Amino acid sequence: MNNQKQYTGRILNFHELIIEYEIQIPIIQRDYAQGRKNQKEVRDNFLNALYQCLKGDNPIKLDFIYGSIVDQKFQPLDGQQRLTTLFLLHWYAATKEGLITNAEIIQALEKFTYETRISSREFCQVLVRESTSKITQDQVLSELIIDQNWFFLSWKYDPTINAMLRSIDSIHEKFYEIENLWNKLKSNLIQFYFVELENMGLTDDLYIKMNARGKLLTPFENFKASFQKRIDDEGWEDRRELKDKFSVKVDNDWIDFFWEFFRKNDTSDEAQIRYVGAIAMIIQSVERVNTTEGRVDLVNQLQEEPSKVRPSHFTKRAFDFLVSTLNIYHERLFLHDYLNNSLPFPMWRHTPKNSFLSMVVYEDNTASTIQRDSATYTQKVLFFAESVYYRKSKEENKESYEDWMRVVRNIVSRADIDKDGSRPDIVRSPQSFDGVINLVNELSEGCGNIYQFLSEYPSLKSQYAKDQITEEIEKAKLIFYNPVFKKVIFKAEDNELLRGKVSFLFHCVDYDFVPSNFNSELFEATSNVINEYFDNEKCLNNNIRRAMLTFEVGGVYKFYSYWWS
């Protein structure tokens, strides 16, 4: 068994590692990415963590750094980015404190090298040997280094060197004020788990098996790692069993169903980040902790780019909502044939190809040429309505679910025709989204029996879509008074021109909003006429348009001001 792979682990700091081994970034690795322009947030987060540790003498243990030892050279398989930043931080400390002339320190720092490019290797060597003059606080170190006679101008086009210079500037900006920095770094304040994979060369196959060094982490992978830290720091799962914890579920049950139903290009990460982003948008408008302006700005940001979702967007309550909905959809996808279920009434242009969940996490946004990877506001409202029903309803009841979704459909469709002839949906802006989510959340108190809830005149704080809510209450009173009325009302609502708004028909039959006076037969007959002659927008021929232009409203003939609408 001598050729069996061995795994040994130790806790080290960077100084201890570089004293023991030469750290050699192998050719197969990618360039240094943490210093790139588009990685500012990743870089700042890492440097902030190191700064808090060194400034407050609060020890920190970084994640695993592992790789192989070849001829006393440590070749990292994972940890390249952290090691490079730590190397630059140690160089900076030695330079700032005038220690870079010390032969022992030079000998140690020279043992860090890049094999990805000759220029990267040479830069690391000469940076240590030649260094720079004394550092002052107001200097831009990257410019100072570039001005040195040993710096080749061609090096500026090496992506690793370019990124290193940017990181050096960030380090100088943050760490200049820390005194005795070198000795702090040599102490055990910053440590990591060092794992040596003995008797294993770093072959291409190994990199492929370890999942693609040279490939940037996806937005979801970055979110997941930082979210787990927030969960642990806040103690959100202290009383939860291991099998039910986020870290276990996200890499087992939840990824299984996303992979099974929503993967694209052999990854489900995009679907998962879209899901998390949608939940973050929704919970902002449910909790209403931030100012209106703050909520709207965040909603707009996440609508434009779901990958900008951050752990800071979640509270404990929001976290619980996320976990519960993930558990619910996981169960329904695998146990209840969820994707094959559809509503028995039209959703018009909001009809999902498969489900409300698939709209949010998988389907392209055909209504936008910009937000292709983000569902529409209306789609996210419908998804929220469904998910909150599943959370609040103790028993699955097909009829109550369909009644609830019908009411929400009517609210978001509204069937309004503006005076200019356009037919907007209610949810077209972050402000509208914020308002309607708040409304649906209030209504969800009665989602298990929405018509009974509405018929009892609920006290709603939301003033959103007030006219449509008033109509929904009147319809609920009729349905609760006589369930037979339900069928004729539903038939009228499903007309493509009316789209859930039937107050016009109430007017036609002179309904006085007293349920006992409702003439259901006349209402149904009038509805049948509408369905026969006005069942879709194509039925509005030119003769009808001409007739409508003759209507006077307040002495002005602009009731129908748009010839082609």
PDB file of N, CA and C in Angstrom, residues 1 44 114 116 118 131 154 156 185 189 194 211 222 227 231 237 241 257 293 392 406-407 415 437 498:
ATOM      1  N   MET A   1       0.824  -1.214   0.000  1.00  0.00           N
ATOM      2  CA  MET A   1       0.000   0.000   0.000  1.00  0.00           C
ATOM      3  C   MET A   1       0.856   1.262   0.000  1.00  0.00           C
ATOM      4  N   ASP A  44     -11.582  43.245  -1.729  1.00  0.00           N
ATOM      5  CA  ASP A  44     -11.855  44.066  -0.552  1.00  0.00           C
ATOM      6  C   ASP A  44     -12.337  43.222   0.624  1.00  0.00           C
ATOM      7  N   TYR A 114       5.908  32.478  -9.667  1.00  0.00           N
ATOM      8  CA  TYR A 114       4.868  32.099 -10.630  1.00  0.00           C
ATOM      9  C   TYR A 114       5.534  31.415 -11.823  1.00  0.00           C
ATOM     10  N   THR A 116       3.446  30.514 -14.390  1.00  0.00           N
ATOM     11  CA  THR A 116       2.465  30.682 -15.465  1.00  0.00           C
ATOM     12  C   THR A 116       3.045  31.462 -16.641  1.00  0.00           C
ATOM     13  N   ILE A 118       6.886  33.739 -17.772  1.00  0.00           N
ATOM     14  CA  ILE A 118       8.236  34.154 -17.399  1.00  0.00           C
ATOM     15  C   ILE A 118       8.201  35.544 -16.778  1.00  0.00           C
ATOM     16  N   SER A 131      13.030  45.976  -4.787  1.00  0.00           N
ATOM     17  CA  SER A 131      12.022  46.672  -4.001  1.00  0.00           C
ATOM     18  C   SER A 131      11.882  48.131  -4.434  1.00  0.00           C
ATOM     19  N   SER A 154       6.583  46.372 -20.785  1.00  0.00           N
ATOM     20  CA  SER A 154       5.786  45.269 -21.321  1.00  0.00           C
ATOM     21  C   SER A 154       5.102  44.480 -20.212  1.00  0.00           C
ATOM     22  N   LYS A 156       3.336  45.548 -17.926  1.00  0.00           N
ATOM     23  CA  LYS A 156       1.986  46.071 -17.637  1.00  0.00           C
ATOM     24  C   LYS A 156       0.900  45.277 -18.347  1.00  0.00           C
ATOM     25  N   LEU A 185       2.294  39.654  11.117  1.00  0.00           N
ATOM     26  CA  LEU A 185       2.109  38.639  10.081  1.00  0.00           C
ATOM     27  C   LEU A 185       2.868  37.356  10.416  1.00  0.00           C
ATOM     28  N   LEU A 189      -1.660  35.055  13.994  1.00  0.00           N
ATOM     29  CA  LEU A 189      -2.959  35.713  13.836  1.00  0.00           C
ATOM     30  C   LEU A 189      -3.668  35.226  12.573  1.00  0.00           C
ATOM     31  N   PHE A 194      -3.284  23.670   6.012  1.00  0.00           N
ATOM     32  CA  PHE A 194      -2.391  23.264   4.925  1.00  0.00           C
ATOM     33  C   PHE A 194      -2.458  21.748   4.765  1.00  0.00           C
ATOM     34  N   ASN A 211     -12.186  19.934 -10.177  1.00  0.00           N
ATOM     35  CA  ASN A 211     -13.150  20.926 -10.666  1.00  0.00           C
ATOM     36  C   ASN A 211     -12.507  22.261 -11.008  1.00  0.00           C
ATOM     37  N   ASN A 222     -19.691  31.942  -4.992  1.00  0.00           N
ATOM     38  CA  ASN A 222     -19.214  33.019  -4.118  1.00  0.00           C
ATOM     39  C   ASN A 222     -20.265  33.378  -3.070  1.00  0.00           C
ATOM     40  N   PHE A 227     -22.439  33.422   2.342  1.00  0.00           N
ATOM     41  CA  PHE A 227     -23.718  33.268   3.045  1.00  0.00           C
ATOM     42  C   PHE A 227     -23.564  32.295   4.207  1.00  0.00           C
ATOM     43  N   ILE A 231     -24.452  32.919   8.129  1.00  0.00           N
ATOM     44  CA  ILE A 231     -25.325  32.009   8.881  1.00  0.00           C
ATOM     45  C   ILE A 231     -24.638  31.563  10.165  1.00  0.00           C
ATOM     46  N   GLU A 237     -28.599  28.825  12.706  1.00  0.00           N
ATOM     47  CA  GLU A 237     -28.931  27.390  12.672  1.00  0.00           C
ATOM     48  C   GLU A 237     -28.406  26.650  13.901  1.00  0.00           C
ATOM     49  N   GLU A 241     -30.763  20.526  13.338  1.00  0.00           N
ATOM     50  CA  GLU A 241     -29.999  19.293  13.170  1.00  0.00           C
ATOM     51  C   GLU A 241     -29.107  19.395  11.944  1.00  0.00           C
ATOM     52  N   PHE A 257     -32.418  18.840  -7.091  1.00  0.00           N
ATOM     53  CA  PHE A 257     -33.601  19.192  -7.886  1.00  0.00           C
ATOM     54  C   PHE A 257     -33.317  20.311  -8.877  1.00  0.00           C
ATOM     55  N   GLU A 293     -37.038  54.247  -0.574  1.00  0.00           N
ATOM     56  CA  GLU A 293     -36.008  54.477  -1.587  1.00  0.00           C
ATOM     57  C   GLU A 293     -34.973  53.350  -1.585  1.00  0.00           C
ATOM     58  N   LYS A 392     -48.124  28.653   3.809  1.00  0.00           N
ATOM     59  CA  LYS A 392     -49.147  28.949   4.809  1.00  0.00           C
ATOM     60  C   LYS A 392     -50.285  27.936   4.843  1.00  0.00           C
ATOM     61  N   ARG A 406     -55.985  32.847  -8.899  1.00  0.00           N
ATOM     62  CA  ARG A 406     -56.884  33.601  -9.776  1.00  0.00           C
ATOM     63  C   ARG A 406     -56.998  35.048  -9.296  1.00  0.00           C
ATOM     64  N   VAL A 407     -57.170  35.233  -8.000  1.00  0.00           N
ATOM     65  CA  VAL A 407     -57.282  36.590  -7.455  1.00  0.00           C
ATOM     66  C   VAL A 407     -56.001  37.375  -7.716  1.00  0.00           C
ATOM     67  N   ALA A 415     -56.399  44.546 -16.496  1.00  0.00           N
ATOM     68  CA  ALA A 415     -57.156  44.827 -17.714  1.00  0.00           C
ATOM     69  C   ALA A 415     -57.399  46.298 -17.964  1.00  0.00           C
ATOM     70  N   ILE A 437     -46.132  43.366  -3.974  1.00  0.00           N
ATOM     71  CA  ILE A 437     -45.655  42.297  -3.088  1.00  0.00           C
ATOM     72  C   ILE A 437     -46.199  42.511  -1.678  1.00  0.00           C
ATOM     73  N   LEU A 498     -61.308  41.522 -21.009  1.00  0.00           N
ATOM     74  CA  LEU A 498     -61.602  41.951 -19.640  1.00  0.00           C
ATOM     75  C   LEU A 498     -60.461  41.621 -18.685  1.00  0.00           C
TER      76      LEU A 498
END
